PDB file of C-alpha atoms in Angstrom:
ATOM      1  CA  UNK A 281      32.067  18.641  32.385  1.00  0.00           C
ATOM      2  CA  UNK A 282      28.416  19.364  31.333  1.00  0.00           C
ATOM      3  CA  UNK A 283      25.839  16.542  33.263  1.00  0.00           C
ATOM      4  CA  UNK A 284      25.352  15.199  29.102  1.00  0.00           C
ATOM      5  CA  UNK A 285      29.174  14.096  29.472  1.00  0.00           C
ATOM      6  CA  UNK A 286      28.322  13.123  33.325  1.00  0.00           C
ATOM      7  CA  UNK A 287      25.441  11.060  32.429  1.00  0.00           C
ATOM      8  CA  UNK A 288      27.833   9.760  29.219  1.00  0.00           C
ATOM      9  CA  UNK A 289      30.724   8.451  31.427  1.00  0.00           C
ATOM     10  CA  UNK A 290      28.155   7.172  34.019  1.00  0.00           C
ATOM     11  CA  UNK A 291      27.061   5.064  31.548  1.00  0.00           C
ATOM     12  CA  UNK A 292      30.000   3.470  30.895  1.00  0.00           C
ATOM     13  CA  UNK A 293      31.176   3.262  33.850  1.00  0.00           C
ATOM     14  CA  UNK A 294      28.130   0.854  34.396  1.00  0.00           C
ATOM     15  CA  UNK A 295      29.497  -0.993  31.614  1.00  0.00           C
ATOM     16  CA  UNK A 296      32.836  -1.566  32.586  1.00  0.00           C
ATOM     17  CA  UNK A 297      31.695  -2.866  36.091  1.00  0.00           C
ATOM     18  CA  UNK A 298      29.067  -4.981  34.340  1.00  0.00           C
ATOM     19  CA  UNK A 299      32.490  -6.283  31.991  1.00  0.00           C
ATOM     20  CA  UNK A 300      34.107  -6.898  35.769  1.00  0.00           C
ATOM     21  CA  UNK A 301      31.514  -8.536  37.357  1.00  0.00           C
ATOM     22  CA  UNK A 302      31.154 -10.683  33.920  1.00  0.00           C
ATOM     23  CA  UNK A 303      34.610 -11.257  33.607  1.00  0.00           C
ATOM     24  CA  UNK A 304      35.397 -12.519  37.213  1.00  0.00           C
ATOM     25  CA  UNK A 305      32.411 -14.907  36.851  1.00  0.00           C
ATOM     26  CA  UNK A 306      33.663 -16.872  33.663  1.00  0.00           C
ATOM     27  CA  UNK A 307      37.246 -16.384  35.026  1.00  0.00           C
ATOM     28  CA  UNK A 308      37.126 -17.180  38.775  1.00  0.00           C
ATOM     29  CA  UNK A 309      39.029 -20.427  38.371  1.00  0.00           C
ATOM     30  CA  UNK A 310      42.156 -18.037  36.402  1.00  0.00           C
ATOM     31  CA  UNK A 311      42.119 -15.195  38.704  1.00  0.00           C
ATOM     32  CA  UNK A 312      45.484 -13.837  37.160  1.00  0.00           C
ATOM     33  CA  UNK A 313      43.679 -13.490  33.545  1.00  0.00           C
ATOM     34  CA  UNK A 314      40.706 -11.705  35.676  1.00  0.00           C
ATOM     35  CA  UNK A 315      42.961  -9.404  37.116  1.00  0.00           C
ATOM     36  CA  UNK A 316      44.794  -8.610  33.939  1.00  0.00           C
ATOM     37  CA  UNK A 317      41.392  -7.563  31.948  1.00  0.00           C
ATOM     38  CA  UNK A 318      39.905  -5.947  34.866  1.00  0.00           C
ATOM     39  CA  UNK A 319      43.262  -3.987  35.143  1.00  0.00           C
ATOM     40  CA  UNK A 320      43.369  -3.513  30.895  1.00  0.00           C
ATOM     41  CA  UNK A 321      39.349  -1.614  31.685  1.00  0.00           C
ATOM     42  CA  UNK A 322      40.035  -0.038  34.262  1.00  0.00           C
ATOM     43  CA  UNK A 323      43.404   1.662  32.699  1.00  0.00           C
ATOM     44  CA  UNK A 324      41.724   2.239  29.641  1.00  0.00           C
ATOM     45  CA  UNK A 325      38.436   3.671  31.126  1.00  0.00           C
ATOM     46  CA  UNK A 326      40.491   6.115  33.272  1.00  0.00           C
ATOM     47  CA  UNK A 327      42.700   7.062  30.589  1.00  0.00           C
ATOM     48  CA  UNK A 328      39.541   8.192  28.289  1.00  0.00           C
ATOM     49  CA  UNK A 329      38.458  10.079  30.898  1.00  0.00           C
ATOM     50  CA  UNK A 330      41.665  11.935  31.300  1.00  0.00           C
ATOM     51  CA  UNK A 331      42.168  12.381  27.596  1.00  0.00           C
ATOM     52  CA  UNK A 332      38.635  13.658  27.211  1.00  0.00           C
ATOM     53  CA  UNK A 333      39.252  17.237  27.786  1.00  0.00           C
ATOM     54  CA  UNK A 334      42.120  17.053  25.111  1.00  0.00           C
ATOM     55  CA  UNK A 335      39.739  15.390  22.281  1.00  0.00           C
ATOM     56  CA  UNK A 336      36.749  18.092  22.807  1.00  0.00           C
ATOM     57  CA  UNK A 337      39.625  20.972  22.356  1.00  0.00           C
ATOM     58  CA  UNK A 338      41.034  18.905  19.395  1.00  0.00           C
ATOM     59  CA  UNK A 339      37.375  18.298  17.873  1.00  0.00           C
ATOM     60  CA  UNK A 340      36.566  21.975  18.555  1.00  0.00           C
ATOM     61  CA  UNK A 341      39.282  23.430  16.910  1.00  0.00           C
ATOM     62  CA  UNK A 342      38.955  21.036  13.957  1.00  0.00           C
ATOM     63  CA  UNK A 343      35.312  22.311  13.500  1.00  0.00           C
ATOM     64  CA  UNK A 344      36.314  25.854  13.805  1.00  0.00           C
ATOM     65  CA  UNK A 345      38.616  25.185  10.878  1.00  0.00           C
ATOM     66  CA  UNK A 346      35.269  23.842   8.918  1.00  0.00           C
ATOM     67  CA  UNK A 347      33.450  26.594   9.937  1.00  0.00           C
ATOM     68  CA  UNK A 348      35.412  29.700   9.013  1.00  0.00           C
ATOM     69  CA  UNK A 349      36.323  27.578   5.576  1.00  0.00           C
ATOM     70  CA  UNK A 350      32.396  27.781   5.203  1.00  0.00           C
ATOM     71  CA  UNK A 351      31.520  31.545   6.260  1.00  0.00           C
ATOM     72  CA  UNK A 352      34.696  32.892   3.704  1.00  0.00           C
ATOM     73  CA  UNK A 353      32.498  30.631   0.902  1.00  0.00           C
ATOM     74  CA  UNK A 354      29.330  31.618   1.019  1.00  0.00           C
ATOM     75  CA  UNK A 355      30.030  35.044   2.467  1.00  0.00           C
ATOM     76  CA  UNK A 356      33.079  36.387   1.153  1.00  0.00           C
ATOM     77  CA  UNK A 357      31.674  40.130   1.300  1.00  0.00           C
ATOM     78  CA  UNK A 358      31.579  39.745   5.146  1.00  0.00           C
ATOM     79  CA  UNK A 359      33.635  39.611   8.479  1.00  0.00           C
ATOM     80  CA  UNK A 360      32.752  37.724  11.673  1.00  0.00           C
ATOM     81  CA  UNK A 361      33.334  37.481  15.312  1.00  0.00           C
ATOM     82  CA  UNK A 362      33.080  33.640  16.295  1.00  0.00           C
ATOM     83  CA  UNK A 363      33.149  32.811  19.821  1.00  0.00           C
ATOM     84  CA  UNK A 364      35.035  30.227  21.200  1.00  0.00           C
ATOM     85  CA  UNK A 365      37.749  30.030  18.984  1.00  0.00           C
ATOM     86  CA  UNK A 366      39.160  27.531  21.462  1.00  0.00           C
ATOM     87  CA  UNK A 367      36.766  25.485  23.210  1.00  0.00           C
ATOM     88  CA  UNK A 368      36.144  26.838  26.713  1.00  0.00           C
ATOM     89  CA  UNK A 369      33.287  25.344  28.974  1.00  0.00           C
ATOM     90  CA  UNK A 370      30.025  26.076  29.119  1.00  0.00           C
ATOM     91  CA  UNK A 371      29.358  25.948  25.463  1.00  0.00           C
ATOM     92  CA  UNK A 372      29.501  22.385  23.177  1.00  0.00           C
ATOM     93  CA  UNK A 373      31.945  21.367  21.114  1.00  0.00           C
ATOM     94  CA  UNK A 374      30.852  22.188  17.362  1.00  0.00           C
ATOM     95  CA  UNK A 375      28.659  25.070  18.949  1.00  0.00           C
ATOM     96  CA  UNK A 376      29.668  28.763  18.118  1.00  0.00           C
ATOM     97  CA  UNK A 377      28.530  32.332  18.489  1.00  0.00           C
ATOM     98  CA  UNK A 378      28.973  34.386  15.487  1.00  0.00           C
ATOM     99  CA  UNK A 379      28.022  37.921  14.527  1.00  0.00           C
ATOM    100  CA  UNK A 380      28.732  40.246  11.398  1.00  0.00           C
ATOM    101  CA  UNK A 381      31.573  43.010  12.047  1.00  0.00           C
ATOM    102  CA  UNK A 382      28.999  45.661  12.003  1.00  0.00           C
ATOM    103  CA  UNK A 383      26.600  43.775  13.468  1.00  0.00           C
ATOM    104  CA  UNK A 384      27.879  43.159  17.231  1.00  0.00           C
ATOM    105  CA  UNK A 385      24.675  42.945  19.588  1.00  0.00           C
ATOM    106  CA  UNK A 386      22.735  40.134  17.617  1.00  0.00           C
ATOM    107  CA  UNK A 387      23.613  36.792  15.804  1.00  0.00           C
ATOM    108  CA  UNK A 388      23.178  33.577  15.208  1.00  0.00           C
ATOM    109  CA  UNK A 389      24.504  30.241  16.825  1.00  0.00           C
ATOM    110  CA  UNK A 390      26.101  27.865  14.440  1.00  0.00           C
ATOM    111  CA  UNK A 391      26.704  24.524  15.408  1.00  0.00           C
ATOM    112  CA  UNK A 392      29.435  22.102  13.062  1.00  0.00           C
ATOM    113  CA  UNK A 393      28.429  18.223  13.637  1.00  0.00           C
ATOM    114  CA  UNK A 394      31.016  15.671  13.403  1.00  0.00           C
ATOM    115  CA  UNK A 395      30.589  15.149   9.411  1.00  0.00           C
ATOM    116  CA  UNK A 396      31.363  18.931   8.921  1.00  0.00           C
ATOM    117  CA  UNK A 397      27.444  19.954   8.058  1.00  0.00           C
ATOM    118  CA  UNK A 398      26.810  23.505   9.424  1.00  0.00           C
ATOM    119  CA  UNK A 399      23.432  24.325  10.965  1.00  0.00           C
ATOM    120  CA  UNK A 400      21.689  27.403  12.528  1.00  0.00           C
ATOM    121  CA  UNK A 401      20.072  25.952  15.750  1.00  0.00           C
ATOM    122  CA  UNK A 402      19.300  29.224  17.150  1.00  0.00           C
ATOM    123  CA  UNK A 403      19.347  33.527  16.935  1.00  0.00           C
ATOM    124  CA  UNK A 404      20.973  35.575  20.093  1.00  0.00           C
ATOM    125  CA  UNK A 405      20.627  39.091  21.084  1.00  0.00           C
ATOM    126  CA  UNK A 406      22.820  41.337  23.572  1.00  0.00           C
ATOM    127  CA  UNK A 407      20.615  44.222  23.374  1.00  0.00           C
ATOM    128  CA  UNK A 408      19.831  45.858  26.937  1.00  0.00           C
ATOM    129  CA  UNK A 409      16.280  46.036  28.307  1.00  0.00           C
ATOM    130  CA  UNK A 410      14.710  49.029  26.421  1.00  0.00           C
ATOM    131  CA  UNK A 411      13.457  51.978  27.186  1.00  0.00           C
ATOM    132  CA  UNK A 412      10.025  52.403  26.234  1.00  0.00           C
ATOM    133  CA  UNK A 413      10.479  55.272  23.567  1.00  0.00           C
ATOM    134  CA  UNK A 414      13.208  53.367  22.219  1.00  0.00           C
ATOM    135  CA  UNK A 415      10.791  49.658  22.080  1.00  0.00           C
ATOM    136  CA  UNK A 416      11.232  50.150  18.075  1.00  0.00           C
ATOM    137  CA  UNK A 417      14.517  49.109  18.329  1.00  0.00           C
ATOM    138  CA  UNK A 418      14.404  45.750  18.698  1.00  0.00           C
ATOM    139  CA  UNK A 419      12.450  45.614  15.467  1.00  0.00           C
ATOM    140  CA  UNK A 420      15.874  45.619  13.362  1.00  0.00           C
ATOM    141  CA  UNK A 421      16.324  42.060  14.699  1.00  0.00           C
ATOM    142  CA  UNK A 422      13.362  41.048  14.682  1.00  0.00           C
ATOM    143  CA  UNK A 423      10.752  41.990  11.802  1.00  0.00           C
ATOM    144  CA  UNK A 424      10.313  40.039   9.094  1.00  0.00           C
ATOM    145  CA  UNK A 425      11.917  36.352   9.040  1.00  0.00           C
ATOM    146  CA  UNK A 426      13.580  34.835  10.973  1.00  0.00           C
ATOM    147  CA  UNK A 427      17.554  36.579  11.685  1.00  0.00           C
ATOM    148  CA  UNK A 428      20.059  34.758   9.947  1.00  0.00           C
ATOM    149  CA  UNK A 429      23.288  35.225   8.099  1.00  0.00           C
ATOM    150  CA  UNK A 430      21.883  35.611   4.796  1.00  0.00           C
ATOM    151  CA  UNK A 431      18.490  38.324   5.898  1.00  0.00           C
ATOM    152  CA  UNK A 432      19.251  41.827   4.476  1.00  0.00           C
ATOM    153  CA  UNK A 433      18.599  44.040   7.887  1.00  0.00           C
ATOM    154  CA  UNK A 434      15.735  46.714   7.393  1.00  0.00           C
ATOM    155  CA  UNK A 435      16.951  50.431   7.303  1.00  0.00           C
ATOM    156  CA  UNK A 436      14.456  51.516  10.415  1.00  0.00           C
ATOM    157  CA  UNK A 437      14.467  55.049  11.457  1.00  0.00           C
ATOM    158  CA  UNK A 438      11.767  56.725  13.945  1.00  0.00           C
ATOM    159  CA  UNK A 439       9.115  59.732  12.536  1.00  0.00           C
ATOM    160  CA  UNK A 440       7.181  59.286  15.604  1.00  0.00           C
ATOM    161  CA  UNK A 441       6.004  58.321  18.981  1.00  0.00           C
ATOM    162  CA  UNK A 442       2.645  58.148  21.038  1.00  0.00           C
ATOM    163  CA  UNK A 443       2.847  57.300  24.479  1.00  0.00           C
ATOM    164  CA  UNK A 444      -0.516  57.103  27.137  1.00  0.00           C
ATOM    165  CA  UNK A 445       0.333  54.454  30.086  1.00  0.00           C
ATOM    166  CA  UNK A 446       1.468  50.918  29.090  1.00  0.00           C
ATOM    167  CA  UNK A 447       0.254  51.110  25.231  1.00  0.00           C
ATOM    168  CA  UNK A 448       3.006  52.789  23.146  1.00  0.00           C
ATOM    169  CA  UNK A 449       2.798  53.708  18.970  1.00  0.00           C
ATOM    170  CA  UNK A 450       5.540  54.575  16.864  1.00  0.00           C
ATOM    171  CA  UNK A 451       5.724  55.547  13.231  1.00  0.00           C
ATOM    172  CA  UNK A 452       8.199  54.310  10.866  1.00  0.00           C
ATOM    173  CA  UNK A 453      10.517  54.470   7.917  1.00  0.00           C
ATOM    174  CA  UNK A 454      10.871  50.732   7.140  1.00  0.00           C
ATOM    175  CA  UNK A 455      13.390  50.551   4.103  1.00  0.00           C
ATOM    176  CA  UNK A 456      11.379  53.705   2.762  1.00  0.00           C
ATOM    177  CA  UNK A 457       8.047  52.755   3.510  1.00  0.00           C
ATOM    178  CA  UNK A 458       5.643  53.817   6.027  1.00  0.00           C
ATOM    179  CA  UNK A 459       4.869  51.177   9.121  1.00  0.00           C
ATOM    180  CA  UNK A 460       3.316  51.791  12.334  1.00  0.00           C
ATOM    181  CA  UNK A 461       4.469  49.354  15.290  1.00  0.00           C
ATOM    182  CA  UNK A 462       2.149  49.247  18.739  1.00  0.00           C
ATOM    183  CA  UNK A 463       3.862  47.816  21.644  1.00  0.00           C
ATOM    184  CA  UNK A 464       2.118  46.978  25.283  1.00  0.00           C
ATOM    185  CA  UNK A 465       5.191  47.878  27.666  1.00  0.00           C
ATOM    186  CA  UNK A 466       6.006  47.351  31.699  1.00  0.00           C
ATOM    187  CA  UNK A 467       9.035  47.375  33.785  1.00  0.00           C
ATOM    188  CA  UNK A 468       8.741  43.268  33.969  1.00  0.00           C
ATOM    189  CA  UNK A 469       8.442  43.165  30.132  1.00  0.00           C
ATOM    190  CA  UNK A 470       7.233  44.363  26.825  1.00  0.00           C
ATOM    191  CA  UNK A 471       5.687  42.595  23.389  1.00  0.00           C
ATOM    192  CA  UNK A 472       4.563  44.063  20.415  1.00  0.00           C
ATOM    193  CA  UNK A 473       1.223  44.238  19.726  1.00  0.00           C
ATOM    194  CA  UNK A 474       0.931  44.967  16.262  1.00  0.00           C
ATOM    195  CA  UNK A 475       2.637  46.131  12.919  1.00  0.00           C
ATOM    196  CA  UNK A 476       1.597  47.307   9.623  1.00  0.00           C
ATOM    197  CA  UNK A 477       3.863  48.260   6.832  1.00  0.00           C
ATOM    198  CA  UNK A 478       2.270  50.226   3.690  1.00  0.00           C
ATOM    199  CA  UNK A 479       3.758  50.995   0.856  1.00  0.00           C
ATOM    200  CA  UNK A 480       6.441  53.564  -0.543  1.00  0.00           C
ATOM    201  CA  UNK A 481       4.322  56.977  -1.132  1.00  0.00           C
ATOM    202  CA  UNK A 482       1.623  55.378   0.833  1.00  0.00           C
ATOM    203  CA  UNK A 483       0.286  55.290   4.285  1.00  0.00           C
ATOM    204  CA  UNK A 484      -0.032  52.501   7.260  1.00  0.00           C
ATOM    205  CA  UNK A 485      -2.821  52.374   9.957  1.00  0.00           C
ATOM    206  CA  UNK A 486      -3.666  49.991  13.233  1.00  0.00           C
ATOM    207  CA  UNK A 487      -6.607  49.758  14.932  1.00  0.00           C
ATOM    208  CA  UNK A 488      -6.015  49.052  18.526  1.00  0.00           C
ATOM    209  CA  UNK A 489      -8.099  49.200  22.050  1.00  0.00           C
ATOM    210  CA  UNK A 490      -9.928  52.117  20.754  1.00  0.00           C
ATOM    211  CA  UNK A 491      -7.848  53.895  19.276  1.00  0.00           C
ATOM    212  CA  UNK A 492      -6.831  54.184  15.607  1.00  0.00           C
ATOM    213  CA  UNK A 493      -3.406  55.416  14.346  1.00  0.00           C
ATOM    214  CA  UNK A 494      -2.292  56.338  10.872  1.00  0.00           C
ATOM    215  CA  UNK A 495       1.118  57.470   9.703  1.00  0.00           C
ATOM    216  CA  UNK A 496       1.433  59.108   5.696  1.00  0.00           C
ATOM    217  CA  UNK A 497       4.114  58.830   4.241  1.00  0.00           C
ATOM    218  CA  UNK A 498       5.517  62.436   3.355  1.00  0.00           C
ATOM    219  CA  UNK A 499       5.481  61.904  -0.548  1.00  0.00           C
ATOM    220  CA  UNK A 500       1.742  60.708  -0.283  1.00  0.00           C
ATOM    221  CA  UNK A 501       0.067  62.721  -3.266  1.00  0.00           C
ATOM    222  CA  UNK A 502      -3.443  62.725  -2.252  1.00  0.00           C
ATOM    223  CA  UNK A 503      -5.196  65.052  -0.195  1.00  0.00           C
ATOM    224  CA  UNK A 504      -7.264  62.181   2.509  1.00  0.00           C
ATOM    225  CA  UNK A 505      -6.788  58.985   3.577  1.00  0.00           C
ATOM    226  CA  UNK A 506      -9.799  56.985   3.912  1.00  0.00           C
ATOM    227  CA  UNK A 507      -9.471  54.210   6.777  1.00  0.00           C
ATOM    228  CA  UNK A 508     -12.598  51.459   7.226  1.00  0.00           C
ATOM    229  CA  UNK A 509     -12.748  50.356  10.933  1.00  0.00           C
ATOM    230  CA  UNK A 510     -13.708  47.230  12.703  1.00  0.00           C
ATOM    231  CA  UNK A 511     -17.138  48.428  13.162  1.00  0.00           C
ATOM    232  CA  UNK A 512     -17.644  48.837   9.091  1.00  0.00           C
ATOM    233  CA  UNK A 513     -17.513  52.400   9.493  1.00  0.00           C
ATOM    234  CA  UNK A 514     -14.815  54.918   7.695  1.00  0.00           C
ATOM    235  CA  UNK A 515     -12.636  57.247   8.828  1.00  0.00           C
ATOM    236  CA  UNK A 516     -11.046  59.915   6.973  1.00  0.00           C
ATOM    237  CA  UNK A 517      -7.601  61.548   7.835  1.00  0.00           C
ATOM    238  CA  UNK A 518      -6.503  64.934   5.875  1.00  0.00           C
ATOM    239  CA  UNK A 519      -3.385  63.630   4.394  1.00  0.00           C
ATOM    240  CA  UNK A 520      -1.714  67.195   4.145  1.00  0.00           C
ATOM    241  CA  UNK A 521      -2.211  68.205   7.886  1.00  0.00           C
ATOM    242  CA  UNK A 522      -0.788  65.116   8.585  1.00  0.00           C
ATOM    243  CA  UNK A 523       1.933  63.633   6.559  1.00  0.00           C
ATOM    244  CA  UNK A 524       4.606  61.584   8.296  1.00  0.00           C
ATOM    245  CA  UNK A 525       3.805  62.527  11.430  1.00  0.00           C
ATOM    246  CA  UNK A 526       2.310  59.724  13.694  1.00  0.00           C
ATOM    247  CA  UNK A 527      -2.167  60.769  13.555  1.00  0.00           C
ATOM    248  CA  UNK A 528      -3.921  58.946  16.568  1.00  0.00           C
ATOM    249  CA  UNK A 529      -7.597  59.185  17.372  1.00  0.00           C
ATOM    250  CA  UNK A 530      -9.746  57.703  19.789  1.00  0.00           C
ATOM    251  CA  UNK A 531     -12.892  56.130  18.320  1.00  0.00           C
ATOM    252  CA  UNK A 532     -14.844  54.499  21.542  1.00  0.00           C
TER     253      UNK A 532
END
């Protein structure tokens, strides 16, 4: 029992006393009547909380029902792991895990209320604590909106890395396009600093601590690439020297 249903059948539990107590005040002249209601709340207080258990698995499974009856609708080109099937404890009745097929380290949690209305509270993730050349990873999950059921993943594949203490650059494919990610990493943690996605035959380029990276996409058909810094300045990269390789340079 989770300390919501504690606090719930503490509650009434202070009710039915307060009935007792109310009861055997009007009724102390007819103690027999007193004893027979007091009995009546007792039994059925007792009772609830013994059935209890058996309602949540009933409920649970009923909204299981409702909710694979609403993934097969409005995704009949997928398959999903949902977790519990059968409600087990430590999660809330209505409240599942689910994940596409292919799709087995990240989801979403999808909770069924009691009129059958299905809602995404919240995203999960099973990945691992990464290594720091593999910090582009996570990006699958998390770029762009939002995870959910309906978001079309991003095809992500590594061109390159650039690595100098805690500050880590990668270049990217994203879905054909050139992106640079810059991620600040340590043992205790990791975030991402910065990304910039450019566009299909073009190029992508971060400024960052001093330091400014570019990444060309290989099908770029001009000969520089013309970046204009923070400090109004530009700064020209020879596009066929350089071309989908990761280009870093330290300005200050």
């Amino acid at each position: 029992m989770n300390p919501a249903e504690t606090i719930f059948f503490g509650l009434i539990g202070i009710g039915v006393m307060a009935a007792i107590v109310f009861i055997w005040l009007i009724l102390r002249k007819r103690k027999r009547w007193a004893l027979l209601l007091t009995s009546i709340l007792v039994l059925g207080f007792v009772g609830y909380y013994l059935y209890f258990p058996v309602l949540k698995i009933n409920e649970h499974e009923e909204r299981y029902g409702i909710l694979v009856d609403h993934l097969s609708k409005h995704y009949p080109e997928n398959e999903f792991d949902i977790v519990p099937e059968r409600y087990e404890q430590g999660y809330s009745v209505g409240s599942f895990e689910v994940n596409k097929i292919e799709s087995p380290l990240f989801g979403v949690t999808l909770y069924v209320d009691q009129s059958g209305e299905v809602s995404q509270p919240s995203t999960w993730t099973k990945q691992e604590y990464p290594a720091q050349q593999d910090l582009w990873k996570e990006l699958e999950f998390s770029y762009g909106e939002e995870y959910s059921l309906e978001k079309d993943l991003p095809v992500i594949t590594k061109q390159d890395e650039w690595i100098d203490g805690e500050l880590t650059a990668f270049a990217l494919a994203i879905d054909e396009s050139p992106a640079i990610a810059v991620y600040e990493y340590f043992p205790q943690g990791y975030g991402l600093l910065g990304i910039e996605q450019g566009k299909k035959g073009g190029f992508a380029s971060i400024e960052w601590e001093g330091h400014v990276f570019v990444h060309i996409d290989e099908n770029f058909k001009g000969e520089t690439v013309v970046i204009h810094l923070e400090n109004g300045k530009e700064f020209s990269v020879n596009a066929a020297e350089h071309k989908k390789w990761l280009f870093v340079e330290k300005i200050r």
